[in-house]
């Protein structure tokens, strides 16, 4: 397999290197990732300026490409012809925090996988879930090995097109991870707060801050899986239609007025 690896934390992020090392056993790996952090960028697409791509090296000396574009830009560049050899799949991550619940709408990690699906390839968004209060240096090797195994299994099965999987791995010793749970997207609870300040010239500026978000660990959700020591694997769809609402809207008998 020819595997494209990208992320939203920048080409030198340790989670990306861990993926590269794990996926070398599965096939040929090409890296094209942003040159800086694009966390919480959503599905940004650069249309108003040219994109630049540069050669670089990862911390282990292996070659990589980096771009001044967003994560989804990096995937689009690769699929539209910057990478000359055909690609088989795209793996994005490893993000240092879980991407669960409503996070998926913000996540550059996830939208890189969505961009892969738009281009006709399987896309895998990969994150770790550190314990509450964790402040150390994350070790990505265990998660990368689990992710590589899951992707290899998925690629060996009959699968839908597009295939988009959101994978979250507890940051824990291997023996403490209970298994794999197939999950649905849960409910994130945000406690955002608008913080207003004044600069030295008397002009107002704003931060979006507040307490750290939490989630509702309903059975079968991504939150539940991580809270109970399981790897969460959530299938995603590009179709955002609220199918259950169609009959309700039809009953409204909307007209031109």
Coordinates of C-alpha atoms in Angstrom, one line a residue:
X1 CA 0.0 0.0 0.0
X2 CA 1.0 3.6 -0.6
X3 CA 0.1 5.5 2.6
X4 CA -0.2 9.3 2.9
X5 CA 0.4 10.5 6.5
X6 CA -0.5 14.0 7.5
X7 CA -1.8 15.8 10.7
X8 CA -2.9 19.2 12.0
X9 CA -0.1 19.7 14.6
X10 CA 2.7 20.3 12.1
X11 CA 5.1 18.1 10.3
X12 CA 7.5 17.8 13.3
X13 CA 4.9 16.7 15.8
X14 CA 5.9 13.5 17.6
X15 CA 2.5 11.8 16.9
X16 CA 3.1 12.0 13.2
X17 CA 6.6 10.4 13.5
X18 CA 5.1 7.6 15.5
X19 CA 2.6 6.9 12.7
X20 CA 5.3 6.9 10.1
X21 CA 7.4 4.4 12.1
X22 CA 4.4 2.1 12.6
X23 CA 3.1 2.2 9.1
X24 CA 6.4 1.5 7.4
X25 CA 5.6 -2.2 8.0
X26 CA 2.4 -1.9 6.0
X27 CA 3.8 -0.3 2.8
X28 CA 5.3 2.8 1.3
X29 CA 4.8 5.9 3.4
X30 CA 4.7 9.5 2.1
X31 CA 4.4 12.4 4.5
X32 CA 2.8 15.7 3.5
X33 CA 1.8 17.8 6.5
X34 CA 1.4 21.4 7.5
X35 CA 4.5 23.5 8.4
X36 CA 2.7 24.7 11.6
X37 CA 0.0 23.9 14.0
X38 CA -3.6 24.1 12.6
X39 CA -5.5 22.7 15.5
X40 CA -9.2 23.5 15.6
X41 CA -8.9 24.8 12.0
X42 CA -11.9 22.9 10.7
X43 CA -12.2 22.0 7.0
X44 CA -10.2 25.0 5.8
X45 CA -9.4 25.2 2.1
X46 CA -7.0 27.7 0.8
X47 CA -8.4 29.5 -2.3
X48 CA -7.1 33.1 -2.0
X49 CA -3.4 32.5 -2.3
X50 CA -0.9 30.1 -3.8
X51 CA 0.3 27.1 -1.8
X52 CA 3.9 26.3 -1.2
X53 CA 5.4 22.8 -0.6
X54 CA 8.9 22.2 0.7
X55 CA 11.1 19.2 1.3
X56 CA 12.0 18.6 4.9
X57 CA 13.2 15.8 7.2
X58 CA 11.6 14.2 10.2
X59 CA 13.4 13.8 13.6
X60 CA 14.6 10.3 12.5
X61 CA 16.1 11.7 9.3
X62 CA 13.4 10.4 6.9
X63 CA 12.3 12.6 4.1
X64 CA 8.9 14.4 4.2
X65 CA 7.1 17.2 2.5
X66 CA 5.5 20.2 4.3
X67 CA 3.2 22.9 3.1
X68 CA 2.0 26.3 4.3
X69 CA -1.6 25.1 3.8
X70 CA -4.1 23.5 6.1
X71 CA -4.4 19.8 6.8
X72 CA -7.1 19.4 4.1
X73 CA -4.9 21.4 1.7
X74 CA -2.1 18.9 2.3
X75 CA -4.4 16.0 1.4
X76 CA -5.8 17.8 -1.7
X77 CA -2.3 18.7 -2.9
X78 CA -1.3 15.0 -2.7
X79 CA -4.4 13.6 -4.3
X80 CA -4.5 16.2 -7.1
X81 CA -1.1 15.4 -8.4
X82 CA 1.7 16.7 -6.2
X83 CA 2.4 13.1 -5.2
X84 CA 2.9 11.4 -8.5
X85 CA 2.5 7.8 -7.4
X86 CA -1.1 6.7 -6.7
X87 CA -2.1 6.7 -3.1
X88 CA -4.2 4.0 -1.4
X89 CA -5.3 5.7 1.9
X90 CA -4.7 8.7 4.1
X91 CA -3.9 8.5 7.8
X92 CA -4.1 11.8 9.9
X93 CA -2.6 12.2 13.4
X94 CA -1.7 11.3 16.0
X95 CA -3.5 14.2 17.7
X96 CA -2.4 14.7 21.3
X97 CA -6.0 15.0 22.5
X98 CA -9.1 13.0 21.8
X99 CA -11.3 14.1 18.9
X100 CA -14.8 13.1 20.1
X101 CA -18.3 14.5 20.1
X102 CA -18.7 17.9 18.5
X103 CA -14.9 18.2 18.3
X104 CA -15.2 16.6 14.9
X105 CA -16.5 19.8 13.4
X106 CA -13.5 21.7 14.5
X107 CA -10.7 19.2 14.1
X108 CA -8.1 19.6 11.4
X109 CA -7.1 16.0 12.1
X110 CA -10.6 14.8 11.2
X111 CA -11.1 17.1 8.2
X112 CA -7.9 15.7 6.6
X113 CA -9.6 12.3 6.7
X114 CA -12.7 13.8 5.3
X115 CA -10.7 15.4 2.5
X116 CA -9.3 11.9 1.7
X117 CA -12.9 10.6 1.3
X118 CA -13.8 13.6 -1.0
X119 CA -10.9 12.5 -3.1
X120 CA -12.1 8.9 -3.2
X121 CA -9.7 7.3 -0.7
X122 CA -10.2 5.8 2.8
X123 CA -9.4 8.3 5.5
X124 CA -8.4 7.6 9.1
X125 CA -8.3 10.3 11.8
X126 CA -6.2 9.2 14.8
X127 CA -5.9 10.7 18.3
X128 CA -4.9 9.7 21.8
X129 CA -6.9 10.4 25.0
X130 CA -4.6 11.3 27.9
X131 CA -5.9 10.8 31.5
X132 CA -7.5 13.8 33.2
X133 CA -4.7 16.1 34.6
X134 CA -2.0 14.5 32.4
X135 CA 0.8 17.0 32.0
X136 CA 3.8 14.8 30.9
X137 CA 5.2 14.0 27.5
X138 CA 2.9 11.7 25.6
X139 CA 4.3 8.4 24.4
X140 CA 2.7 7.6 21.0
X141 CA 4.2 4.2 20.2
X142 CA 1.5 2.0 21.7
X143 CA -1.3 4.0 20.1
X144 CA 0.5 4.0 16.7
X145 CA 0.9 0.2 16.8
X146 CA -2.8 -0.2 17.6
X147 CA -3.8 2.3 14.9
X148 CA -1.6 0.5 12.3
X149 CA -3.2 -2.8 13.1
X150 CA -6.7 -1.4 12.9
X151 CA -6.1 0.3 9.6
X152 CA -4.5 -2.9 8.2
X153 CA -7.6 -4.9 9.3
X154 CA -10.0 -2.3 7.8
X155 CA -8.1 -2.3 4.5
X156 CA -8.3 -6.1 4.2
X157 CA -12.1 -6.2 4.5
X158 CA -14.9 -5.4 2.0
X159 CA -15.6 -1.8 2.8
X160 CA -17.9 1.1 1.7
X161 CA -16.7 4.0 -0.4
X162 CA -16.0 6.4 1.1
X163 CA -14.6 4.9 4.3
X164 CA -13.9 7.4 7.1
X165 CA -12.9 6.1 10.6
X166 CA -12.3 8.3 13.6
X167 CA -10.0 6.4 16.0
X168 CA -9.3 7.4 19.5
X169 CA -6.8 5.4 21.7
X170 CA -6.5 5.8 25.5
X171 CA -3.1 6.9 26.5
X172 CA -2.4 3.9 28.7
X173 CA -0.2 0.9 29.0
X174 CA -1.1 -1.8 26.4
X175 CA -2.3 -4.2 29.1
X176 CA -4.8 -1.6 30.4
X177 CA -6.5 -1.1 27.1
X178 CA -9.5 -3.5 27.1
X179 CA -10.2 -3.8 23.4
X180 CA -11.9 -2.0 20.5
X181 CA -15.4 -0.6 20.7
X182 CA -17.4 0.5 17.6
X183 CA -19.0 3.7 18.6
X184 CA -21.2 6.6 17.6
X185 CA -20.3 10.3 18.0
X186 CA -21.2 11.4 21.6
X187 CA -22.2 14.7 23.1
X188 CA -19.6 17.3 24.0
X189 CA -20.3 19.8 26.7
X190 CA -18.6 23.1 26.1
X191 CA -18.1 25.8 28.8
X192 CA -16.8 28.5 26.5
X193 CA -16.5 32.1 27.8
X194 CA -15.9 35.3 26.0
X195 CA -13.0 37.2 27.6
X196 CA -12.9 40.9 26.8
X197 CA -9.7 42.9 27.3
X198 CA -8.3 46.2 26.3
X199 CA -4.9 46.8 24.6
X200 CA -2.5 49.7 25.4
X201 CA -4.2 51.8 22.8
X202 CA -7.6 51.4 24.4
X203 CA -8.9 49.1 21.7
X204 CA -10.9 46.0 22.8
X205 CA -9.9 42.5 21.9
X206 CA -11.3 39.1 22.8
X207 CA -10.3 35.6 23.7
X208 CA -12.6 32.6 23.6
X209 CA -11.8 30.8 26.8
X210 CA -13.5 29.0 29.6
X211 CA -13.2 25.7 31.4
X212 CA -12.1 22.6 29.7
X213 CA -15.0 20.8 27.9
X214 CA -16.4 17.5 29.1
X215 CA -18.7 14.9 27.5
X216 CA -21.6 12.7 28.2
X217 CA -20.5 9.0 28.5
X218 CA -23.7 7.4 27.2
X219 CA -23.3 3.7 26.4
X220 CA -22.1 3.2 22.8
X221 CA -20.5 6.6 22.4
X222 CA -16.9 7.6 21.8
X223 CA -16.9 9.1 25.3
X224 CA -18.1 5.9 26.9
X225 CA -15.5 3.8 25.1
X226 CA -12.6 6.0 26.3
X227 CA -13.9 6.3 29.8
X228 CA -14.1 2.5 30.1
X229 CA -10.6 1.8 28.6
X230 CA -11.5 0.9 25.1
X231 CA -10.2 2.2 21.7
X232 CA -13.1 4.1 20.1
X233 CA -13.7 3.5 16.4
X234 CA -16.4 5.7 14.9
X235 CA -17.5 5.5 11.3
X236 CA -18.1 9.0 9.8
X237 CA -20.0 10.2 6.8
X238 CA -19.7 13.1 4.4
X239 CA -23.5 13.3 4.2
X240 CA -24.6 15.8 6.9
X241 CA -28.3 15.4 6.1
X242 CA -30.4 15.0 9.2
X243 CA -32.4 12.1 7.7
X244 CA -34.8 11.9 10.7
X245 CA -35.8 15.5 10.1
X246 CA -36.9 15.0 6.5
X247 CA -40.4 13.8 7.2
X248 CA -40.9 16.6 9.8
X249 CA -39.9 19.3 7.3
X250 CA -42.1 17.7 4.6
X251 CA -45.0 17.9 7.1
X252 CA -44.4 21.6 7.5
X253 CA -45.5 22.1 3.8
X254 CA -43.1 25.0 3.3
X255 CA -43.9 27.4 0.5
X256 CA -42.6 30.5 -1.1
X257 CA -45.0 32.7 1.0

